[in-house]
Coordinates of C-alpha atoms in Angstrom, one line a residue:
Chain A
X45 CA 89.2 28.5 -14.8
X46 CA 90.7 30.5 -17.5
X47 CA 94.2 29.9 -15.4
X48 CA 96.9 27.7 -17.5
X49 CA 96.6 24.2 -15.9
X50 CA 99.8 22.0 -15.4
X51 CA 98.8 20.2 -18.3
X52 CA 98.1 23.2 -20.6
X53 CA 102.0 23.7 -20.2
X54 CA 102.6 19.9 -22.0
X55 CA 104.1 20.2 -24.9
X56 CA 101.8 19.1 -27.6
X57 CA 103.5 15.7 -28.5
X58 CA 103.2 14.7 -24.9
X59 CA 99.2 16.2 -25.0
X60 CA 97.1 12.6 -25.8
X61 CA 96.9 11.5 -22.4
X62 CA 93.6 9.9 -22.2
X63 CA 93.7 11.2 -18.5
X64 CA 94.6 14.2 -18.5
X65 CA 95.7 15.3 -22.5
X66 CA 94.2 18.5 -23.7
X67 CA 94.4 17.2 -27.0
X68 CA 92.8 14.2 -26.5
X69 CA 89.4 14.1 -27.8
X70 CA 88.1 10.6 -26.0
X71 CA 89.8 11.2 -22.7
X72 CA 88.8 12.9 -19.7
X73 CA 90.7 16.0 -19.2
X74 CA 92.0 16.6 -16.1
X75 CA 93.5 19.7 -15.4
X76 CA 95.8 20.8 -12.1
X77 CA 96.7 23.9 -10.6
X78 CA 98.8 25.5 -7.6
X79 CA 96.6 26.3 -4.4
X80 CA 99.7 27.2 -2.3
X81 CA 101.6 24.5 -1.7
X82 CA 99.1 22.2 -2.9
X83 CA 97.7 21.2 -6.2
X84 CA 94.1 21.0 -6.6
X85 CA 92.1 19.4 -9.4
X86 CA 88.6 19.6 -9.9
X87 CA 86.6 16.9 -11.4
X88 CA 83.2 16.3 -12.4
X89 CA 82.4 12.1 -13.6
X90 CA 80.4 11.1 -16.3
X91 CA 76.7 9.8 -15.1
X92 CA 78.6 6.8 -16.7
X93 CA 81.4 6.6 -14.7
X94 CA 79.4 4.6 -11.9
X95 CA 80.7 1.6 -10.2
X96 CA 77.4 0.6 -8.3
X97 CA 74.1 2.6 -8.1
X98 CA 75.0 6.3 -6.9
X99 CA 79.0 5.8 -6.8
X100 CA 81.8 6.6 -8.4
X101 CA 83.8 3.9 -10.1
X102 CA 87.3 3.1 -8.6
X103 CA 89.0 2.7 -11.6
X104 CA 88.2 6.7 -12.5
X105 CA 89.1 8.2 -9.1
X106 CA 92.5 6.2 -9.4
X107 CA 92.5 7.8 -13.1
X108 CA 92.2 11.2 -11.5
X109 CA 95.0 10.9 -9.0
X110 CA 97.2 9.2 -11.7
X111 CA 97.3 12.0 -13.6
X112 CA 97.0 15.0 -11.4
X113 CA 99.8 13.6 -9.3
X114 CA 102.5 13.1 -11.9
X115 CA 101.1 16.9 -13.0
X116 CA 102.3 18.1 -9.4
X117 CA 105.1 16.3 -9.8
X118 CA 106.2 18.0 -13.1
X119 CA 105.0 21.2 -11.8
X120 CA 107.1 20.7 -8.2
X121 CA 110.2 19.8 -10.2
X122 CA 110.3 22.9 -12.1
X123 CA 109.1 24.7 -9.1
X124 CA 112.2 23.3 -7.7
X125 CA 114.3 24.8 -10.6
X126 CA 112.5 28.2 -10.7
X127 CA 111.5 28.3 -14.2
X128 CA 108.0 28.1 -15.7
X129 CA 106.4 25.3 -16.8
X130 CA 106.4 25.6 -20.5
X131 CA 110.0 26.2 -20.4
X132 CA 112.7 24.0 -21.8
X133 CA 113.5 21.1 -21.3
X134 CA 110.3 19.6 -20.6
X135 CA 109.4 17.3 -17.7
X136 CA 107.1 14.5 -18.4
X137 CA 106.4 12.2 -15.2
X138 CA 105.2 8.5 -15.7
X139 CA 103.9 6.7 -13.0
X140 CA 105.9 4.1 -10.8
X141 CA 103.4 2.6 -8.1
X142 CA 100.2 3.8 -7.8
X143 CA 98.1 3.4 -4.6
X144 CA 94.7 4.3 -3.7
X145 CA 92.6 3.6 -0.4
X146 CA 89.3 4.1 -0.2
X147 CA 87.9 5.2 2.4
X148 CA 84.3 5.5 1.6
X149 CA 81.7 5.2 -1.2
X150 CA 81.9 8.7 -3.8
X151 CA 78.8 10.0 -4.5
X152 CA 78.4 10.2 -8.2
X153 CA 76.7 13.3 -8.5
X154 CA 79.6 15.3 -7.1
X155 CA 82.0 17.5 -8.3
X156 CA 85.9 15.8 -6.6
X157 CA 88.2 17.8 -5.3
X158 CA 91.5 16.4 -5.2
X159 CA 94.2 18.0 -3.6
X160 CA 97.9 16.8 -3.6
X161 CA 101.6 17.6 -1.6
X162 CA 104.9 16.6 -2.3
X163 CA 106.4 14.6 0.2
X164 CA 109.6 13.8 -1.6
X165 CA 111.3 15.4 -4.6
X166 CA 114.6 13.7 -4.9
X167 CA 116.3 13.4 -8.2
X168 CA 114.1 11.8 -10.8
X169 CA 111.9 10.3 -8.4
X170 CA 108.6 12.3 -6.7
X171 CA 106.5 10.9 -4.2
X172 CA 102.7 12.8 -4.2
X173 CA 100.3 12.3 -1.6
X174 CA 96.5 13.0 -2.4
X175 CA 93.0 13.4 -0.8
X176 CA 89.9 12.9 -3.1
X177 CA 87.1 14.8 -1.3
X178 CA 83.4 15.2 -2.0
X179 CA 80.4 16.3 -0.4
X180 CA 83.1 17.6 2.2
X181 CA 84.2 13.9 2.9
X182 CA 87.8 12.8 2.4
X183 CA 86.3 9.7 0.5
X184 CA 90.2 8.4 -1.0
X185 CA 93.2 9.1 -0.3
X186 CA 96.5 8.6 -3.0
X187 CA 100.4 8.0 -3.2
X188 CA 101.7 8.1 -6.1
X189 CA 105.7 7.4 -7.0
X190 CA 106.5 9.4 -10.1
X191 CA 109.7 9.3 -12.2
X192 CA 110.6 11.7 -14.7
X193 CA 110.3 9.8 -18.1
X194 CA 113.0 9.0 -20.0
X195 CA 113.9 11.7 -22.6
X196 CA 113.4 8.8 -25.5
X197 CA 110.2 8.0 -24.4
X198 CA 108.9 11.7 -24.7
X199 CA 110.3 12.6 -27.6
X200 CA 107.3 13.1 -29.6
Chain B
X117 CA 84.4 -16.3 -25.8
X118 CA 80.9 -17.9 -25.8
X119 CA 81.7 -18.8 -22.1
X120 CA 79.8 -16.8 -19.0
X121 CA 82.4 -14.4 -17.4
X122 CA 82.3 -13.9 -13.8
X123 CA 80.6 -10.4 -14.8
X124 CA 77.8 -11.6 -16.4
X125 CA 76.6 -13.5 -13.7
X126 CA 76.3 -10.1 -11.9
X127 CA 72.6 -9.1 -11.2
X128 CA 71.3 -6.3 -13.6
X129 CA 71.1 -4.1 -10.7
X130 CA 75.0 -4.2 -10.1
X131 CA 75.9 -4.2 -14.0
X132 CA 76.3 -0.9 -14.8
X133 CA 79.9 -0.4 -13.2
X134 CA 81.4 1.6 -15.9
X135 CA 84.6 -1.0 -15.8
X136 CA 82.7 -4.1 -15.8
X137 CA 79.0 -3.3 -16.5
X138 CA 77.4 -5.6 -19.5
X139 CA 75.1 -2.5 -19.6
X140 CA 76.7 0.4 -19.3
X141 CA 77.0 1.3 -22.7
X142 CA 80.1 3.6 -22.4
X143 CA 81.9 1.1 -20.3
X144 CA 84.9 -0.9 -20.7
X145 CA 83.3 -4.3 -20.7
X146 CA 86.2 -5.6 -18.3
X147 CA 85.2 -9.7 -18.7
X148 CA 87.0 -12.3 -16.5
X149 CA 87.3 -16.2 -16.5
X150 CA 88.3 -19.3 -14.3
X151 CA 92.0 -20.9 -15.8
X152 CA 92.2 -23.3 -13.3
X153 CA 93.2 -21.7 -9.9
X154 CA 93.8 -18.0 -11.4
X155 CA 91.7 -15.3 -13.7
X156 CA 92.0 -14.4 -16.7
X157 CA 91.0 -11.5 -18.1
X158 CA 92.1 -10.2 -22.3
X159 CA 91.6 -6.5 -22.8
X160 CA 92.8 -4.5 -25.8
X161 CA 93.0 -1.0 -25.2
X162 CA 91.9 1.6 -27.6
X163 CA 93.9 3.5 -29.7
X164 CA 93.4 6.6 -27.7
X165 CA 93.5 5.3 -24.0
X166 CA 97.3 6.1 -24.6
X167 CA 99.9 7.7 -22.2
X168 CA 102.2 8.8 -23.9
X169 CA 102.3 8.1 -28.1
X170 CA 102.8 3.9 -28.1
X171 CA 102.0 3.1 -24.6
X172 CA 98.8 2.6 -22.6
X173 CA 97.7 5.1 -19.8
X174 CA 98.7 3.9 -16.2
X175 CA 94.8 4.6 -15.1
X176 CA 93.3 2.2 -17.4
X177 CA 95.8 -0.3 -16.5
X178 CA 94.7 0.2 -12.7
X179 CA 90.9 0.1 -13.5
X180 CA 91.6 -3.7 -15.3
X181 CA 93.2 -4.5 -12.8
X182 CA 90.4 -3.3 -9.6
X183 CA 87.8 -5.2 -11.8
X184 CA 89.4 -7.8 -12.9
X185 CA 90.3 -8.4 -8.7
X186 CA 86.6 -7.6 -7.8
X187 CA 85.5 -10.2 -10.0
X188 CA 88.0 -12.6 -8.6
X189 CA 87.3 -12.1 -5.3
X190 CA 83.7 -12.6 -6.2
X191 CA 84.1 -15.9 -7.9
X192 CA 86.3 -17.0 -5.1
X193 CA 83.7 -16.7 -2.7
X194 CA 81.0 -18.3 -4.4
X195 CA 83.7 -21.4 -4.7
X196 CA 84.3 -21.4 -1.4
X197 CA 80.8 -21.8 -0.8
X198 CA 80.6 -24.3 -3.7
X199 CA 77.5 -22.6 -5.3
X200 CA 77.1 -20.4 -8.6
X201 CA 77.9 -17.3 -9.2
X202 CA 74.6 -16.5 -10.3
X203 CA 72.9 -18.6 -6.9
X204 CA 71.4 -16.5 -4.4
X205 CA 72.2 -13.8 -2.4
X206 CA 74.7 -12.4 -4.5
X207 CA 78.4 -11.2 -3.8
X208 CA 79.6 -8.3 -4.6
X209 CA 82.7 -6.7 -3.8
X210 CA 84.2 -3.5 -3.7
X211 CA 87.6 -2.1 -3.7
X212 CA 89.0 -1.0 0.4
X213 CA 92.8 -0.5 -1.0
X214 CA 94.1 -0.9 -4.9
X215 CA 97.9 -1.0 -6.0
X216 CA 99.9 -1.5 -8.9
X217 CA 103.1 -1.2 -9.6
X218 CA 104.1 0.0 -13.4
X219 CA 107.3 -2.2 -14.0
X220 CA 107.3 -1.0 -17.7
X221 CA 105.5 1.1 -20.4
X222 CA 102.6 -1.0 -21.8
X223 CA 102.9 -1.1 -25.8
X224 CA 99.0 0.1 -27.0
X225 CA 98.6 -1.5 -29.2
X226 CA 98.7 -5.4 -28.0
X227 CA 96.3 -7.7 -26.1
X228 CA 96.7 -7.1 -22.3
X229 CA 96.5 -10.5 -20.4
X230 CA 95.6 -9.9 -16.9
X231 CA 96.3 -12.8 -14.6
X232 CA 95.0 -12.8 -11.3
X233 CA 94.8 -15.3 -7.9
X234 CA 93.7 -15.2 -4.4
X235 CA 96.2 -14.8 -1.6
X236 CA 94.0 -14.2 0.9
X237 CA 90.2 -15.0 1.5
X238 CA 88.9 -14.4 5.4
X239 CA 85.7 -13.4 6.2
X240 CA 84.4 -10.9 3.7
X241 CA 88.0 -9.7 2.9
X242 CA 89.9 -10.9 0.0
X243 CA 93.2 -10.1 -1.3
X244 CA 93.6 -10.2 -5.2
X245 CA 97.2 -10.4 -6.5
X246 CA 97.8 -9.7 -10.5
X247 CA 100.1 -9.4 -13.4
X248 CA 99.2 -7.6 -16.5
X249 CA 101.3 -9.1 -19.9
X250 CA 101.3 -7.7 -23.0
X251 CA 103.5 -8.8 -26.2
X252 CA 105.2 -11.3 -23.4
X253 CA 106.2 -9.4 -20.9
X254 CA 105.1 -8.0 -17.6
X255 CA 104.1 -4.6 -17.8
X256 CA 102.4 -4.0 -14.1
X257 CA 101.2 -6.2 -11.1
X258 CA 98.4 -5.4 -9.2
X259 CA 97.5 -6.3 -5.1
X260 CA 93.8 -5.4 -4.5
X261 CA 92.0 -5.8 -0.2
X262 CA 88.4 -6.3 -2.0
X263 CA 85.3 -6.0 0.9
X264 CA 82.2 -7.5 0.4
X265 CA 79.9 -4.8 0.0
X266 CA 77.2 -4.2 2.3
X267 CA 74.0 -5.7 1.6
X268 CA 72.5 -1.9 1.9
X269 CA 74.9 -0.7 -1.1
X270 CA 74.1 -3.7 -3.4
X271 CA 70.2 -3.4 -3.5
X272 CA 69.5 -2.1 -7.1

């Protein structure tokens, strides 16, 4: 997609996410956009990124939701303010609770769809619900809690 | 450690989980050990598996944790039994629900201690509690439902 992604918008000094930073070399770039009221991220694992023969590993697909869901939760929060995303003061989520149920094995060869809604914007705090689909199965679904980091923390 | 971790008793077949694998060559090598009742798994996080700059990213964090609790959950059973973990058939579990909950930012660039113990081991079910430490502290803690996987999924 030549769209700007949520994470396009970081500012640079908040870019090395190894999930999701665009100027992180070693990490895995995910990138998030608005569908609507949803977010959607597309993502394609590693052959590597197994956890037994022919599925995806757990650890990754919690990666994914991690960091698109504290995306949507950035990009709800300005959303919430009307201004754009690269505009000042920057938000920078970090992750309170993470949790991920999975529902069914993920078929490595895939490309993931994960798509993710706000269910509570209040303050500081964000609560983002997710669905990781492929092969047209719901295979986990997310809830993440994200809190706007504190401005020391992303000061770059 | 010249020890054998829990993960190295793993058939070859199940070995390549990019977390834990001993042969997945791009994996994180995730290695865990009886202390007594509890786990114990040491992990130091590369300099780029950041979050933001100085502290480690929430999704690595949650894939320690989900194999460090697999592995658990393994051993456990193969106690229960009183047999090996390298006796025959083998266990191997997979994750049904994973959650941690971030209590502070994880400095990068220290030793993470992952501590981990059995609250709950019923049937093919168990439930894996955890605490990750670094520089003395208690960054996250971790509750993973591990399932036995089917014998279908764990053929190689």
């Amino acid at each position: 997609m030549s769209q700007k992604s949520f994470q396009d918008c970081y500012p640079d000094s908040l870019s090395y996410c190894y999930g999701c930073g665009r100027l992180n070399e070693h990490g895995l770039h995910i990138r998030s956009f608005w569908d609507g009221e949803e977010a959607v991220c597309s993502f394609h694992p590693g052959a590597y990124h197994l956890a037994i023969p022919g599925y995806v590993y757990g650890g990754l697909i919690a990666s994914v939701i991690d960091c698109h869901s504290t995306g949507t939760a950035a990009a709800a929060s300005y959303r919430a303010e009307g201004r754009p995303m690269d505009s000042e003061p920057p938000f920078r989520f970090v992750t309170a609770s993470l949790h991920v149920d999975y529902l069914r094995p993920t078929p490595i060869d895939q490309t993931l769809e994960v798509r993710a809604w706000v269910k509570e914007l209040k303050g500081r705090k964000v609560v983002v619900m997710s669905t990781v689909t492929a092969d047209g199965q719901i295979c986990a679904k997310g809830e993440v809690v994200a809190v706007r980091a504190p401005e020391h923390l992303i000061k770059g």
